[in-house]
Amino acid sequence: MNPNSPNVNNSGKRYPSTGWFAHPVLSVLLGVSWLALSHSLEPVHLLSAVLIGLVIPRLLRPFLTQASVIHWPTAIRLLGVVLWDIVISNIVVAKLVLGPLNRMQPGWIPVPLACNHHRVNVLFASIITTTPGTVSAVINEEQGVILVHALNCDDPAAMAADMKNRYEAPLLRAFHLQPGSQA
């Protein structure tokens, strides 16, 4: 492997190529979306899905950044954790909302960011707001913090630590990053 190749980063990890399949996740999502919209698995629709999955990312290449190298087993485990947390959080929020409203202690929780990687931070904020009980999140890159609005935050420090352990740490591992990494 040539370390001076444009597809190799400084640490020697290989980036996906810049060819026809440079953004495989985007290509697969486009193809699957086409099949879902067409409601058919006819050969013409399968061929259309493949062509759309290959051509659209190629046309959008000037607007897309280099695809990240992802550790898929970690990403899949994180997906399982997020789905489980969504189910449990729905139950907790239902009990909270259906109970006495004076039990709720809404507030903003500052969650310090472990790195400056834009994709990791956006995914981290998205995961947080997908989980019921958190209403919104604001990323403050200058201060290196995500401000999370929660319906009930009786212990903000513990909630922030839980979010970092359950979501941010696996995201860093999935993207092969260390805390303090730059974008």
N, CA and C atoms as an extended XYZ file, in Angstrom:
549
Properties=species:S:1:pos:R:3:atomname:S:1:resname:S:1:resid:I:1 pbc="F F F"
N         0.851       -1.178        0.000 N   MET     1
C         0.000        0.000        0.000 CA  MET     1
C         0.890        1.232        0.000 C   MET     1
N         0.677        2.114       -0.935 N   ASN     2
C         1.469        3.317       -1.083 CA  ASN     2
C         0.943        4.399       -0.141 C   ASN     2
N         1.733        4.863        0.870 N   PRO     3
C         1.241        5.877        1.799 CA  PRO     3
C         1.018        7.230        1.144 C   PRO     3
N         1.547        7.455       -0.054 N   ASN     4
C         1.336        8.722       -0.745 CA  ASN     4
C         0.100        8.688       -1.639 C   ASN     4
N        -0.594        7.571       -1.663 N   SER     5
C        -1.796        7.441       -2.475 CA  SER     5
C        -2.883        8.376       -1.944 C   SER     5
N        -3.716        8.956       -2.816 N   PRO     6
C        -4.781        9.848       -2.346 CA  PRO     6
C        -5.845        9.096       -1.552 C   PRO     6
N        -5.840        7.772       -1.591 N   ASN     7
C        -6.847        6.993       -0.866 CA  ASN     7
C        -6.327        6.474        0.464 C   ASN     7
N        -5.187        6.979        0.939 N   VAL     8
C        -4.624        6.550        2.213 CA  VAL     8
C        -4.417        7.780        3.081 C   VAL     8
N        -4.919        7.730        4.358 N   ASN     9
C        -4.741        8.886        5.230 CA  ASN     9
C        -3.404        8.820        5.946 C   ASN     9
N        -3.149        9.790        6.834 N   ASN    10
C        -1.852        9.884        7.514 CA  ASN    10
C        -1.552        8.686        8.398 C   ASN    10
N        -2.580        8.038        8.942 N   SER    11
C        -2.342        6.897        9.826 CA  SER    11
C        -2.229        5.590        9.054 C   SER    11
N        -2.284        5.651        7.718 N   GLY    12
C        -2.139        4.449        6.910 CA  GLY    12
C        -3.461        3.742        6.631 C   GLY    12
N        -4.582        4.263        7.161 N   LYS    13
C        -5.882        3.643        6.902 CA  LYS    13
C        -6.346        4.017        5.501 C   LYS    13
N        -6.944        3.064        4.842 N   ARG    14
C        -7.372        3.254        3.468 CA  ARG    14
C        -8.768        3.861        3.433 C   ARG    14
N        -8.913        4.925        2.640 N   TYR    15
C       -10.218        5.520        2.389 CA  TYR    15
C       -10.861        4.809        1.207 C   TYR    15
N       -12.179        4.870        1.119 N   PRO    16
C       -12.826        4.314       -0.066 CA  PRO    16
C       -12.352        5.050       -1.318 C   PRO    16
N       -12.411        4.378       -2.431 N   SER    17
C       -11.933        4.968       -3.680 CA  SER    17
C       -12.843        6.104       -4.112 C   SER    17
N       -12.376        6.845       -5.098 N   THR    18
C       -13.173        7.939       -5.629 CA  THR    18
C       -13.882        7.513       -6.914 C   THR    18
N       -13.999        6.216       -7.137 N   GLY    19
C       -14.626        5.700       -8.357 CA  GLY    19
C       -16.145        5.708       -8.279 C   GLY    19
N       -16.733        4.762       -8.968 N   TRP    20
C       -18.185        4.699       -9.078 CA  TRP    20
C       -18.872        4.315       -7.769 C   TRP    20
N       -18.177        3.693       -6.869 N   PHE    21
C       -18.807        3.250       -5.618 CA  PHE    21
C       -18.113        3.906       -4.421 C   PHE    21
N       -17.820        5.214       -4.548 N   ALA    22
C       -17.072        5.938       -3.519 CA  ALA    22
C       -17.894        6.168       -2.259 C   ALA    22
N       -19.210        6.194       -2.378 N   HIS    23
C       -20.106        6.402       -1.233 CA  HIS    23
C       -21.090        5.235       -1.174 C   HIS    23
N       -20.632        4.078       -0.702 N   PRO    24
C       -21.477        2.881       -0.762 CA  PRO    24
C       -22.768        2.990        0.045 C   PRO    24
N       -22.727        3.622        1.206 N   VAL    25
C       -23.941        3.737        2.016 CA  VAL    25
C       -24.967        4.597        1.284 C   VAL    25
N       -24.530        5.718        0.732 N   LEU    26
C       -25.431        6.586       -0.033 CA  LEU    26
C       -25.990        5.839       -1.242 C   LEU    26
N       -25.144        5.093       -1.949 N   SER    27
C       -25.595        4.342       -3.121 CA  SER    27
C       -26.655        3.316       -2.747 C   SER    27
N       -26.421        2.584       -1.665 N   VAL    28
C       -27.392        1.568       -1.233 CA  VAL    28
C       -28.693        2.233       -0.786 C   VAL    28
N       -28.597        3.325       -0.030 N   LEU    29
C       -29.814        4.017        0.419 CA  LEU    29
C       -30.622        4.554       -0.757 C   LEU    29
N       -29.953        5.113       -1.756 N   LEU    30
C       -30.665        5.594       -2.940 CA  LEU    30
C       -31.351        4.455       -3.681 C   LEU    30
N       -30.636        3.342       -3.863 N   GLY    31
C       -31.223        2.194       -4.561 CA  GLY    31
C       -32.404        1.609       -3.806 C   GLY    31
N       -32.267        1.447       -2.494 N   VAL    32
C       -33.359        0.902       -1.677 CA  VAL    32
C       -34.546        1.864       -1.665 C   VAL    32
N       -34.262        3.162       -1.596 N   SER    33
C       -35.343        4.151       -1.627 CA  SER    33
C       -36.108        4.079       -2.945 C   SER    33
N       -35.371        3.908       -4.038 N   TRP    34
C       -36.037        3.796       -5.331 CA  TRP    34
C       -36.955        2.577       -5.364 C   TRP    34
N       -36.457        1.451       -4.856 N   LEU    35
C       -37.281        0.236       -4.840 CA  LEU    35
C       -38.503        0.404       -3.943 C   LEU    35
N       -38.338        1.097       -2.817 N   ALA    36
C       -39.481        1.334       -1.925 CA  ALA    36
C       -40.503        2.242       -2.594 C   ALA    36
N       -40.044        3.251       -3.307 N   LEU    37
C       -40.973        4.163       -3.982 CA  LEU    37
C       -41.666        3.499       -5.163 C   LEU    37
N       -40.985        2.587       -5.839 N   SER    38
C       -41.584        1.932       -7.002 CA  SER    38
C       -42.476        0.757       -6.612 C   SER    38
N       -42.382        0.296       -5.369 N   HIS    39
C       -43.186       -0.826       -4.875 CA  HIS    39
C       -43.066       -2.051       -5.784 C   HIS    39
N       -41.867       -2.302       -6.283 N   SER    40
C       -41.700       -3.404       -7.216 CA  SER    40
C       -40.261       -3.908       -7.192 C   SER    40
N       -40.133       -5.212       -7.433 N   LEU    41
C       -38.809       -5.814       -7.596 CA  LEU    41
C       -38.637       -6.358       -9.011 C   LEU    41
N       -39.396       -5.785       -9.941 N   GLU    42
C       -39.272       -6.161      -11.352 CA  GLU    42
C       -37.850       -5.863      -11.822 C   GLU    42
N       -37.346       -6.628      -12.799 N   PRO    43
C       -35.977       -6.400      -13.284 CA  PRO    43
C       -35.704       -4.956      -13.713 C   PRO    43
N       -36.669       -4.297      -14.327 N   VAL    44
C       -36.452       -2.917      -14.763 CA  VAL    44
C       -36.259       -2.002      -13.561 C   VAL    44
N       -36.981       -2.251      -12.473 N   HIS    45
C       -36.831       -1.421      -11.280 CA  HIS    45
C       -35.539       -1.737      -10.532 C   HIS    45
N       -35.128       -3.003      -10.542 N   LEU    46
C       -33.843       -3.364       -9.940 CA  LEU    46
C       -32.692       -2.695      -10.704 C   LEU    46
N       -32.768       -2.732      -12.027 N   LEU    47
C       -31.745       -2.077      -12.841 CA  LEU    47
C       -31.757       -0.570      -12.594 C   LEU    47
N       -32.944        0.023      -12.512 N   SER    48
C       -33.044        1.461      -12.230 CA  SER    48
C       -32.436        1.788      -10.871 C   SER    48
N       -32.677        0.944       -9.866 N   ALA    49
C       -32.129        1.176       -8.527 CA  ALA    49
C       -30.603        1.147       -8.558 C   ALA    49
N       -30.038        0.195       -9.292 N   VAL    50
C       -28.577        0.103       -9.394 CA  VAL    50
C       -28.026        1.338      -10.094 C   VAL    50
N       -28.650        1.733      -11.189 N   LEU    51
C       -28.176        2.908      -11.921 CA  LEU    51
C       -28.279        4.177      -11.083 C   LEU    51
N       -29.396        4.344      -10.386 N   ILE    52
C       -29.566        5.520       -9.524 CA  ILE    52
C       -28.526        5.509       -8.415 C   ILE    52
N       -28.299        4.328       -7.816 N   GLY    53
C       -27.313        4.219       -6.746 CA  GLY    53
C       -25.897        4.509       -7.196 C   GLY    53
N       -25.600        4.293       -8.463 N   LEU    54
C       -24.257        4.562       -8.976 CA  LEU    54
C       -24.113        5.958       -9.574 C   LEU    54
N       -25.129        6.416      -10.297 N   VAL    55
C       -25.016        7.673      -11.039 CA  VAL    55
C       -25.200        8.903      -10.140 C   VAL    55
N       -26.185        8.904       -9.268 N   ILE    56
C       -26.466       10.096       -8.439 CA  ILE    56
C       -25.260       10.468       -7.570 C   ILE    56
N       -24.651        9.531       -6.812 N   PRO    57
C       -23.460        9.936       -6.048 CA  PRO    57
C       -22.326       10.427       -6.945 C   PRO    57
N       -22.213        9.856       -8.139 N   ARG    58
C       -21.167       10.290       -9.075 CA  ARG    58
C       -21.417       11.732       -9.520 C   ARG    58
N       -22.689       12.079       -9.787 N   LEU    59
C       -23.026       13.449      -10.183 CA  LEU    59
C       -22.853       14.433       -9.023 C   LEU    59
N       -23.093       13.964       -7.807 N   LEU    60
C       -22.987       14.821       -6.623 CA  LEU    60
C       -21.577       14.867       -6.041 C   LEU    60
N       -20.628       14.161       -6.652 N   ARG    61
C       -19.270       14.064       -6.119 CA  ARG    61
C       -18.639       15.409       -5.773 C   ARG    61
N       -18.821       16.475       -6.572 N   PRO    62
C       -18.206       17.753       -6.180 CA  PRO    62
C       -18.769       18.324       -4.871 C   PRO    62
N       -19.957       17.884       -4.475 N   PHE    63
C       -20.596       18.418       -3.274 CA  PHE    63
C       -20.436       17.509       -2.059 C   PHE    63
N       -19.950       16.299       -2.272 N   LEU    64
C       -19.806       15.328       -1.188 CA  LEU    64
C       -18.370       15.303       -0.699 C   LEU    64
N       -18.209       15.116        0.608 N   THR    65
C       -16.866       14.965        1.161 CA  THR    65
C       -16.466       13.497        1.083 C   THR    65
N       -15.206       13.226        1.365 N   GLN    66
C       -14.694       11.857        1.334 CA  GLN    66
C       -15.486       10.984        2.310 C   GLN    66
N       -15.883        9.822        1.899 N   ALA    67
C       -16.607        8.897        2.767 CA  ALA    67
C       -15.707        8.448        3.914 C   ALA    67
N       -16.279        8.310        5.089 N   SER    68
C       -15.511        7.882        6.261 CA  SER    68
C       -15.369        6.369        6.281 C   SER    68
N       -14.267        5.915        6.851 N   VAL    69
C       -14.063        4.489        7.068 CA  VAL    69
C       -14.751        4.152        8.389 C   VAL    69
N       -15.671        3.216        8.344 N   ILE    70
C       -16.492        2.901        9.527 CA  ILE    70
C       -16.213        1.484        9.985 C   ILE    70
N       -16.116        1.299       11.286 N   HIS    71
C       -16.007       -0.033       11.882 CA  HIS    71
C       -17.437       -0.536       12.067 C   HIS    71
N       -17.897       -1.370       11.119 N   TRP    72
C       -19.306       -1.757       11.063 CA  TRP    72
C       -19.804       -2.544       12.268 C   TRP    72
N       -19.053       -3.459       12.866 N   PRO    73
C       -19.583       -4.151       14.045 CA  PRO    73
C       -19.930       -3.177       15.185 C   PRO    73
N       -19.100       -2.162       15.385 N   THR    74
C       -19.385       -1.165       16.422 CA  THR    74
C       -20.616       -0.350       16.041 C   THR    74
N       -20.737        0.022       14.773 N   ALA    75
C       -21.884        0.801       14.319 CA  ALA    75
C       -23.184        0.012       14.483 C   ALA    75
N       -23.148       -1.272       14.205 N   ILE    76
C       -24.348       -2.107       14.335 CA  ILE    76
C       -24.728       -2.280       15.808 C   ILE    76
N       -23.723       -2.462       16.681 N   ARG    77
C       -24.013       -2.532       18.126 CA  ARG    77
C       -24.622       -1.223       18.612 C   ARG    77
N       -24.086       -0.097       18.144 N   LEU    78
C       -24.631        1.204       18.524 CA  LEU    78
C       -26.077        1.334       18.056 C   LEU    78
N       -26.383        0.873       16.863 N   LEU    79
C       -27.750        0.903       16.364 CA  LEU    79
C       -28.672        0.115       17.289 C   LEU    79
N       -28.226       -1.052       17.739 N   GLY    80
C       -29.020       -1.849       18.673 CA  GLY    80
C       -29.254       -1.122       19.991 C   GLY    80
N       -28.213       -0.474       20.508 N   VAL    81
C       -28.353        0.292       21.754 CA  VAL    81
C       -29.350        1.422       21.572 C   VAL    81
N       -29.258        2.145       20.466 N   VAL    82
C       -30.164        3.271       20.211 CA  VAL    82
C       -31.601        2.778       20.092 C   VAL    82
N       -31.829        1.695       19.348 N   LEU    83
C       -33.193        1.170       19.201 CA  LEU    83
C       -33.756        0.726       20.555 C   LEU    83
N       -32.928        0.064       21.366 N   TRP    84
C       -33.366       -0.352       22.696 CA  TRP    84
C       -33.691        0.870       23.565 C   TRP    84
N       -32.841        1.874       23.521 N   ASP    85
C       -33.069        3.089       24.306 CA  ASP    85
C       -34.333        3.817       23.869 C   ASP    85
N       -34.646        3.786       22.585 N   ILE    86
C       -35.879        4.422       22.106 CA  ILE    86
C       -37.089        3.728       22.707 C   ILE    86
N       -37.086        2.397       22.728 N   VAL    87
C       -38.211        1.648       23.303 CA  VAL    87
C       -38.352        1.966       24.796 C   VAL    87
N       -37.261        1.860       25.546 N   ILE    88
C       -37.302        2.108       26.989 CA  ILE    88
C       -37.681        3.560       27.274 C   ILE    88
N       -37.123        4.504       26.522 N   SER    89
C       -37.415        5.920       26.745 CA  SER    89
C       -38.876        6.237       26.470 C   SER    89
N       -39.473        5.577       25.483 N   ASN    90
C       -40.900        5.792       25.223 CA  ASN    90
C       -41.735        5.415       26.433 C   ASN    90
N       -41.389        4.328       27.069 N   ILE    91
C       -42.123        3.888       28.265 CA  ILE    91
C       -41.924        4.884       29.400 C   ILE    91
N       -40.679        5.312       29.613 N   VAL    92
C       -40.377        6.273       30.682 CA  VAL    92
C       -41.094        7.597       30.436 C   VAL    92
N       -41.065        8.095       29.207 N   VAL    93
C       -41.722        9.368       28.884 CA  VAL    93
C       -43.239        9.237       29.029 C   VAL    93
N       -43.801        8.099       28.625 N   ALA    94
C       -45.247        7.906       28.785 CA  ALA    94
C       -45.631        7.965       30.262 C   ALA    94
N       -44.869        7.311       31.126 N   LYS    95
C       -45.141        7.364       32.569 CA  LYS    95
C       -44.999        8.789       33.089 C   LYS    95
N       -44.004        9.486       32.615 N   LEU    96
C       -43.741       10.846       33.061 CA  LEU    96
C       -44.865       11.789       32.632 C   LEU    96
N       -45.284       11.693       31.386 N   VAL    97
C       -46.304       12.592       30.853 CA  VAL    97
C       -47.687       12.268       31.406 C   VAL    97
N       -47.976       10.982       31.618 N   LEU    98
C       -49.284       10.591       32.133 CA  LEU    98
C       -49.389       10.758       33.646 C   LEU    98
N       -48.277       10.952       34.308 N   GLY    99
C       -48.272       11.139       35.759 CA  GLY    99
C       -48.428       12.609       36.109 C   GLY    99
N       -48.216       12.928       37.370 N   PRO   100
C       -48.300       14.334       37.784 CA  PRO   100
C       -47.232       15.178       37.081 C   PRO   100
N       -47.647       16.280       36.495 N   LEU   101
C       -46.726       17.108       35.714 CA  LEU   101
C       -45.682       17.796       36.588 C   LEU   101
N       -45.937       17.916       37.890 N   ASN   102
C       -44.956       18.574       38.750 CA  ASN   102
C       -43.721       17.699       38.978 C   ASN   102
N       -43.757       16.427       38.539 N   ARG   103
C       -42.572       15.554       38.634 CA  ARG   103
C       -41.535       15.893       37.575 C   ARG   103
N       -41.981       16.517       36.481 N   MET   104
C       -41.051       16.850       35.399 CA  MET   104
C       -40.166       18.018       35.807 C   MET   104
N       -38.889       17.906       35.488 N   GLN   105
C       -37.921       18.973       35.724 CA  GLN   105
C       -37.170       19.232       34.416 C   GLN   105
N       -37.813       19.955       33.476 N   PRO   106
C       -37.150       20.192       32.197 CA  PRO   106
C       -35.948       21.118       32.369 C   PRO   106
N       -35.007       20.981       31.456 N   GLY   107
C       -33.835       21.843       31.510 CA  GLY   107
C       -32.859       21.536       30.404 C   GLY   107
N       -31.837       22.372       30.317 N   TRP   108
C       -30.766       22.208       29.328 CA  TRP   108
C       -29.583       21.521       29.983 C   TRP   108
N       -29.088       20.491       29.330 N   ILE   109
C       -27.954       19.718       29.839 CA  ILE   109
C       -26.759       19.972       28.924 C   ILE   109
N       -25.653       20.494       29.459 N   PRO   110
C       -24.450       20.631       28.625 CA  PRO   110
C       -23.706       19.291       28.548 C   PRO   110
N       -23.468       18.836       27.341 N   VAL   111
C       -22.734       17.584       27.122 CA  VAL   111
C       -21.447       17.936       26.375 C   VAL   111
N       -20.292       17.863       27.058 N   PRO   112
C       -19.038       18.212       26.378 CA  PRO   112
C       -18.713       17.228       25.255 C   PRO   112
N       -18.193       17.760       24.151 N   LEU   113
C       -17.834       16.929       23.006 CA  LEU   113
C       -16.409       16.405       23.162 C   LEU   113
N       -16.210       15.161       22.768 N   ALA   114
C       -14.893       14.534       22.886 CA  ALA   114
C       -13.987       14.820       21.696 C   ALA   114
N       -14.573       15.294       20.578 N   CYS   115
C       -13.751       15.569       19.399 CA  CYS   115
C       -14.410       16.662       18.568 C   CYS   115
N       -13.704       17.097       17.531 N   ASN   116
C       -14.219       18.128       16.625 CA  ASN   116
C       -14.619       17.548       15.276 C   ASN   116
N       -14.861       16.256       15.209 N   HIS   117
C       -15.238       15.610       13.951 CA  HIS   117
C       -16.719       15.901       13.686 C   HIS   117
N       -16.986       16.598       12.579 N   HIS   118
C       -18.344       17.069       12.305 CA  HIS   118
C       -19.356       15.936       12.188 C   HIS   118
N       -19.001       14.869       11.489 N   ARG   119
C       -19.952       13.764       11.319 CA  ARG   119
C       -20.282       13.105       12.654 C   ARG   119
N       -19.269       12.897       13.481 N   VAL   120
C       -19.497       12.272       14.788 CA  VAL   120
C       -20.396       13.158       15.633 C   VAL   120
N       -20.129       14.458       15.660 N   ASN   121
C       -20.909       15.363       16.498 CA  ASN   121
C       -22.356       15.496       16.021 C   ASN   121
N       -22.550       15.527       14.708 N   VAL   122
C       -23.916       15.605       14.175 CA  VAL   122
C       -24.672       14.303       14.457 C   VAL   122
N       -24.016       13.167       14.263 N   LEU   123
C       -24.663       11.889       14.578 CA  LEU   123
C       -24.973       11.777       16.069 C   LEU   123
N       -24.051       12.237       16.908 N   PHE   124
C       -24.256       12.222       18.350 CA  PHE   124
C       -25.491       13.050       18.715 C   PHE   124
N       -25.598       14.264       18.184 N   ALA   125
C       -26.761       15.115       18.457 CA  ALA   125
C       -28.045       14.488       17.902 C   ALA   125
N       -27.963       13.872       16.732 N   SER   126
C       -29.145       13.236       16.136 CA  SER   126
C       -29.627       12.060       16.976 C   SER   126
N       -28.693       11.257       17.449 N   ILE   127
C       -29.057       10.115       18.286 CA  ILE   127
C       -29.708       10.603       19.570 C   ILE   127
N       -29.133       11.637       20.174 N   ILE   128
C       -29.680       12.166       21.416 CA  ILE   128
C       -31.119       12.632       21.216 C   ILE   128
N       -31.378       13.377       20.150 N   THR   129
C       -32.721       13.913       19.952 CA  THR   129
C       -33.702       12.868       19.432 C   THR   129
N       -33.207       11.750       18.908 N   THR   130
C       -34.093       10.665       18.471 CA  THR   130
C       -34.679        9.935       19.670 C   THR   130
N       -33.948        9.919       20.756 N   THR   131
C       -34.393        9.210       21.946 CA  THR   131
C       -35.451       10.042       22.658 C   THR   131
N       -36.639        9.495       22.910 N   PRO   132
C       -37.678       10.257       23.607 CA  PRO   132
C       -37.199       10.743       24.975 C   PRO   132
N       -37.698       11.905       25.340 N   GLY   133
C       -37.299       12.516       26.604 CA  GLY   133
C       -36.358       13.677       26.382 C   GLY   133
N       -35.720       13.713       25.207 N   THR   134
C       -34.901       14.857       24.831 CA  THR   134
C       -35.626       15.563       23.699 C   THR   134
N       -35.809       16.862       23.874 N   VAL   135
C       -36.630       17.612       22.933 CA  VAL   135
C       -35.806       18.150       21.773 C   VAL   135
N       -34.662       18.733       22.074 N   SER   136
C       -33.821       19.293       21.023 CA  SER   136
C       -32.379       19.345       21.495 C   SER   136
N       -31.496       19.624       20.554 N   ALA   137
C       -30.072       19.751       20.877 CA  ALA   137
C       -29.469       20.829       19.996 C   ALA   137
N       -28.522       21.558       20.564 N   VAL   138
C       -27.810       22.595       19.846 CA  VAL   138
C       -26.321       22.315       19.990 C   VAL   138
N       -25.614       22.250       18.865 N   ILE   139
C       -24.167       22.029       18.899 CA  ILE   139
C       -23.476       23.383       18.923 C   ILE   139
N       -22.695       23.622       19.965 N   ASN   140
C       -21.903       24.842       20.070 CA  ASN   140
C       -20.447       24.442       19.864 C   ASN   140
N       -19.983       24.562       18.621 N   GLU   141
C       -18.635       24.115       18.285 CA  GLU   141
C       -17.556       24.974       18.937 C   GLU   141
N       -17.828       26.251       19.142 N   GLU   142
C       -16.834       27.121       19.761 CA  GLU   142
C       -16.526       26.690       21.188 C   GLU   142
N       -17.556       26.301       21.918 N   GLN   143
C       -17.370       25.858       23.305 CA  GLN   143
C       -17.140       24.359       23.402 C   GLN   143
N       -17.345       23.631       22.303 N   GLY   144
C       -17.155       22.181       22.311 CA  GLY   144
C       -18.176       21.464       23.172 C   GLY   144
N       -19.443       21.837       22.996 N   VAL   145
C       -20.498       21.268       23.827 CA  VAL   145
C       -21.786       21.133       23.012 C   VAL   145
N       -22.577       20.130       23.367 N   ILE   146
C       -23.935       20.013       22.840 CA  ILE   146
C       -24.864       20.356       23.990 C   ILE   146
N       -25.756       21.295       23.762 N   LEU   147
C       -26.772       21.631       24.761 CA  LEU   147
C       -28.016       20.830       24.429 C   LEU   147
N       -28.431       19.985       25.352 N   VAL   148
C       -29.564       19.089       25.139 CA  VAL   148
C       -30.713       19.527       26.033 C   VAL   148
N       -31.896       19.724       25.440 N   HIS   149
C       -33.082       20.050       26.234 CA  HIS   149
C       -33.810       18.755       26.553 C   HIS   149
N       -33.951       18.473       27.828 N   ALA   150
C       -34.592       17.231       28.274 CA  ALA   150
C       -35.868       17.546       29.040 C   ALA   150
N       -36.847       16.641       28.962 N   LEU   151
C       -38.093       16.811       29.692 CA  LEU   151
C       -37.900       16.670       31.201 C   LEU   151
N       -36.954       15.826       31.577 N   ASN   152
C       -36.728       15.587       33.002 CA  ASN   152
C       -35.225       15.421       33.228 C   ASN   152
N       -34.620       16.398       33.886 N   CYS   153
C       -33.184       16.311       34.131 CA  CYS   153
C       -32.892       16.567       35.608 C   CYS   153
N       -33.202       15.562       36.424 N   ASP   154
C       -32.958       15.689       37.858 CA  ASP   154
C       -31.469       15.596       38.188 C   ASP   154
N       -30.668       14.918       37.353 N   ASP   155
C       -29.224       14.827       37.550 CA  ASP   155
C       -28.529       15.058       36.204 C   ASP   155
N       -28.316       16.335       35.821 N   PRO   156
C       -27.746       16.637       34.500 CA  PRO   156
C       -26.373       16.011       34.263 C   PRO   156
N       -25.524       15.990       35.275 N   ALA   157
C       -24.175       15.430       35.094 CA  ALA   157
C       -24.243       13.939       34.783 C   ALA   157
N       -25.098       13.215       35.484 N   ALA   158
C       -25.239       11.769       35.241 CA  ALA   158
C       -25.842       11.514       33.856 C   ALA   158
N       -26.799       12.341       33.440 N   MET   159
C       -27.403       12.166       32.111 CA  MET   159
C       -26.377       12.435       31.013 C   MET   159
N       -25.547       13.475       31.195 N   ALA   160
C       -24.512       13.788       30.211 CA  ALA   160
C       -23.496       12.649       30.121 C   ALA   160
N       -23.086       12.128       31.267 N   ALA   161
C       -22.124       11.019       31.276 CA  ALA   161
C       -22.715        9.779       30.610 C   ALA   161
N       -24.004        9.516       30.850 N   ASP   162
C       -24.675        8.371       30.240 CA  ASP   162
C       -24.724        8.523       28.712 C   ASP   162
N       -25.045        9.725       28.228 N   MET   163
C       -25.089        9.970       26.777 CA  MET   163
C       -23.712        9.757       26.159 C   MET   163
N       -22.680       10.242       26.825 N   LYS   164
C       -21.324       10.098       26.299 CA  LYS   164
C       -20.904        8.625       26.264 C   LYS   164
N       -21.225        7.875       27.316 N   ASN   165
C       -20.836        6.459       27.373 CA  ASN   165
C       -21.619        5.605       26.395 C   ASN   165
N       -22.919        5.851       26.288 N   ARG   166
C       -23.770        4.998       25.454 CA  ARG   166
C       -23.682        5.333       23.969 C   ARG   166
N       -23.473        6.608       23.625 N   TYR   167
C       -23.546        7.019       22.221 CA  TYR   167
C       -22.233        7.569       21.668 C   TYR   167
N       -21.602        8.510       22.383 N   GLU   168
C       -20.422        9.157       21.816 CA  GLU   168
C       -19.216        8.217       21.756 C   GLU   168
N       -18.980        7.467       22.820 N   ALA   169
C       -17.822        6.552       22.826 CA  ALA   169
C       -17.906        5.525       21.685 C   ALA   169
N       -19.081        4.879       21.461 N   PRO   170
C       -19.161        3.964       20.313 CA  PRO   170
C       -19.022        4.676       18.965 C   PRO   170
N       -19.523        5.917       18.869 N   LEU   171
C       -19.353        6.666       17.625 CA  LEU   171
C       -17.873        6.916       17.344 C   LEU   171
N       -17.127        7.267       18.373 N   LEU   172
C       -15.685        7.484       18.187 CA  LEU   172
C       -15.002        6.202       17.728 C   LEU   172
N       -15.384        5.070       18.333 N   ARG   173
C       -14.788        3.790       17.913 CA  ARG   173
C       -15.211        3.437       16.489 C   ARG   173
N       -16.462        3.689       16.145 N   ALA   174
C       -16.958        3.362       14.803 CA  ALA   174
C       -16.219        4.159       13.728 C   ALA   174
N       -15.844        5.401       14.037 N   PHE   175
C       -15.138        6.247       13.078 CA  PHE   175
C       -13.626        6.198       13.254 C   PHE   175
N       -13.132        5.283       14.090 N   HIS   176
C       -11.691        5.107       14.325 CA  HIS   176
C       -11.041        6.402       14.831 C   HIS   176
N       -11.704        7.088       15.785 N   LEU   177
C       -11.192        8.338       16.324 CA  LEU   177
C       -10.847        8.204       17.790 C   LEU   177
N        -9.943        9.044       18.243 N   GLN   178
C        -9.585        9.149       19.651 CA  GLN   178
C       -10.200       10.439       20.180 C   GLN   178
N       -10.530       10.494       21.480 N   PRO   179
C       -11.010       11.768       22.042 CA  PRO   179
C        -9.997       12.875       21.759 C   PRO   179
N       -10.509       14.034       21.384 N   GLY   180
C        -9.656       15.176       21.047 CA  GLY   180
C        -9.297       15.251       19.574 C   GLY   180
N        -9.812       14.319       18.769 N   SER   181
C        -9.510       14.300       17.328 CA  SER   181
C       -10.109       15.512       16.627 C   SER   181
N        -9.441       15.927       15.575 N   GLN   182
C        -9.926       17.029       14.746 CA  GLN   182
C       -10.641       16.478       13.531 C   GLN   182
N       -11.510       17.301       12.950 N   ALA   183
C       -12.249       16.889       11.741 CA  ALA   183
C       -11.338       16.807       10.547 C   ALA   183
